[in-house]
Tab-separated table of C-alpha atoms and ligand atoms in Angstrom:
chain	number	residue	atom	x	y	z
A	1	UNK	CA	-25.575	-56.730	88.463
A	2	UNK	CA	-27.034	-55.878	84.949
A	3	UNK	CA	-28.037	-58.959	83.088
A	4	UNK	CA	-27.960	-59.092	79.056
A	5	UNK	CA	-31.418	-60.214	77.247
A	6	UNK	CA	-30.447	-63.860	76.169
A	7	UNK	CA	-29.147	-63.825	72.592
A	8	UNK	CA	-30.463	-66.095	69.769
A	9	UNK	CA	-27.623	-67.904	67.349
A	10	UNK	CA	-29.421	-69.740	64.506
A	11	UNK	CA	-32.250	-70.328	66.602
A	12	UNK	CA	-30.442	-71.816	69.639
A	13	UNK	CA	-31.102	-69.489	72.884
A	14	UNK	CA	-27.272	-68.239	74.213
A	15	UNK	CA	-28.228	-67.335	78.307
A	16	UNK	CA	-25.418	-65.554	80.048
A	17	UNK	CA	-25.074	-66.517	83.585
A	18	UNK	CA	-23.208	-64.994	86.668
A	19	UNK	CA	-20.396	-67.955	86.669
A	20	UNK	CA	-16.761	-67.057	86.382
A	21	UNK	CA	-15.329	-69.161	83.707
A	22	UNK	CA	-18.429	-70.359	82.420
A	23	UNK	CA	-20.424	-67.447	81.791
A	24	UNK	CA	-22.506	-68.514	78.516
A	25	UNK	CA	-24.585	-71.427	77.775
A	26	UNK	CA	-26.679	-72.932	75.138
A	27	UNK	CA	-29.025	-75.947	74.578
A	28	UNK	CA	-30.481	-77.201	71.503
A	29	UNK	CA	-33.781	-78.671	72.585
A	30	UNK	CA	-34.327	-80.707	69.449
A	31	UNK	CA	-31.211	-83.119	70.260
A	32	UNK	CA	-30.247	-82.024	73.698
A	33	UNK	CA	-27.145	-80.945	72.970
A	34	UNK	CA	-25.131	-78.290	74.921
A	35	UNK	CA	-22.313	-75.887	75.787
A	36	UNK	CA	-20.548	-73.592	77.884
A	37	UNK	CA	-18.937	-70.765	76.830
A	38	UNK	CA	-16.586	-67.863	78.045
A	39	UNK	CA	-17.518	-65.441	75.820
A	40	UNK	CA	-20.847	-65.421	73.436
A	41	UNK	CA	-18.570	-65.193	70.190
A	42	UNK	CA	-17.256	-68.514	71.566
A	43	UNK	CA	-21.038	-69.792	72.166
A	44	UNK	CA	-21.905	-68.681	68.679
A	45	UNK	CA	-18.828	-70.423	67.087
A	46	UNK	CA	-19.748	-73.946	69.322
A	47	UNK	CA	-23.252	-73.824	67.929
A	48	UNK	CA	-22.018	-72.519	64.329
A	49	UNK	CA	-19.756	-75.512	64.300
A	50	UNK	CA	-22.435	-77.946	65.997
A	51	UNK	CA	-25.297	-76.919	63.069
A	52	UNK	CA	-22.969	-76.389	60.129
A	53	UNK	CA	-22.684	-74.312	57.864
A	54	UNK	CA	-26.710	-72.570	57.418
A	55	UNK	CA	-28.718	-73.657	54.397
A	56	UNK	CA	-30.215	-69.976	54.219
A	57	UNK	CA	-27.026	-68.512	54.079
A	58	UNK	CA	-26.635	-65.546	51.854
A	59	UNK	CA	-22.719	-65.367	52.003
A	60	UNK	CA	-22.486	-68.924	51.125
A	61	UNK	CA	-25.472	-70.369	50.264
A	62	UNK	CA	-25.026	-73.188	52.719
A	63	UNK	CA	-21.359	-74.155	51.792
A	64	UNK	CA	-20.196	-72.511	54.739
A	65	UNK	CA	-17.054	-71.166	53.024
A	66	UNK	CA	-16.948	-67.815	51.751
A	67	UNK	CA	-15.244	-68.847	47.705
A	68	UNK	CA	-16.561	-72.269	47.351
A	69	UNK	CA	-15.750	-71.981	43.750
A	70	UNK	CA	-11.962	-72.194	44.598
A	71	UNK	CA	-10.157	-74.692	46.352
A	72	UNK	CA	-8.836	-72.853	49.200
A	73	UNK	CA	-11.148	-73.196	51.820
A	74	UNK	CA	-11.955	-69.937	53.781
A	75	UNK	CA	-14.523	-70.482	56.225
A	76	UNK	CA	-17.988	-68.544	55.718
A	77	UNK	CA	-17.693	-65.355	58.089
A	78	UNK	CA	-21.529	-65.548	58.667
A	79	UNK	CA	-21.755	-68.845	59.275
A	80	UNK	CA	-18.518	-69.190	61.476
A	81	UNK	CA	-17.737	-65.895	62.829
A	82	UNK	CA	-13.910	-65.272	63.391
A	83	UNK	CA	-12.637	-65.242	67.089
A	84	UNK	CA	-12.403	-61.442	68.110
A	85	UNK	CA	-10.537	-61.824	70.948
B	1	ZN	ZN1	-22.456	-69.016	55.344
């Protein structure tokens, strides 16, 4: 069984694990928060959507929508990736 190198989401550590159904977690130390994923895309949204949109953002500049300018809100793509299931 080949084992991915942990990922790293806005600074929060995504381990995959050998679980069926709950094969991705992710803690963030600071506040003890965590989550279980199925997929990392769904870690990565679950700790996009638990730190906000990211201050350092180039795409948005920590708006965390992609056109802030206009009313319609479209969600920043780098700081809430799209499901790609
Ligand atoms: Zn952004």
């Amino acid at each position: 069984m080949d084992f991915l190198a942990p990922s790293i989401h806005r600074g929060i550590t995504i381990h995959e694990h050998d679980v069926p159904g709950a094969r991705f977690s992710w803690t963030h130390e600071e506040t003890g928060s965590a989550g279980i994923a199925r997929t990392a895309e769904e870690a990565i949204r679950q700790i996009s959507g638990f730190l906000g949109p990211d201050p350092a953002c180039r795409l948005c500049q920590g708006h965390g929508t992609e056109d802030w300018a206009l009313l319609a809100y479209a969600s920043c793509a780098n700081c809430f990736p799209e499901d790609g299931a």
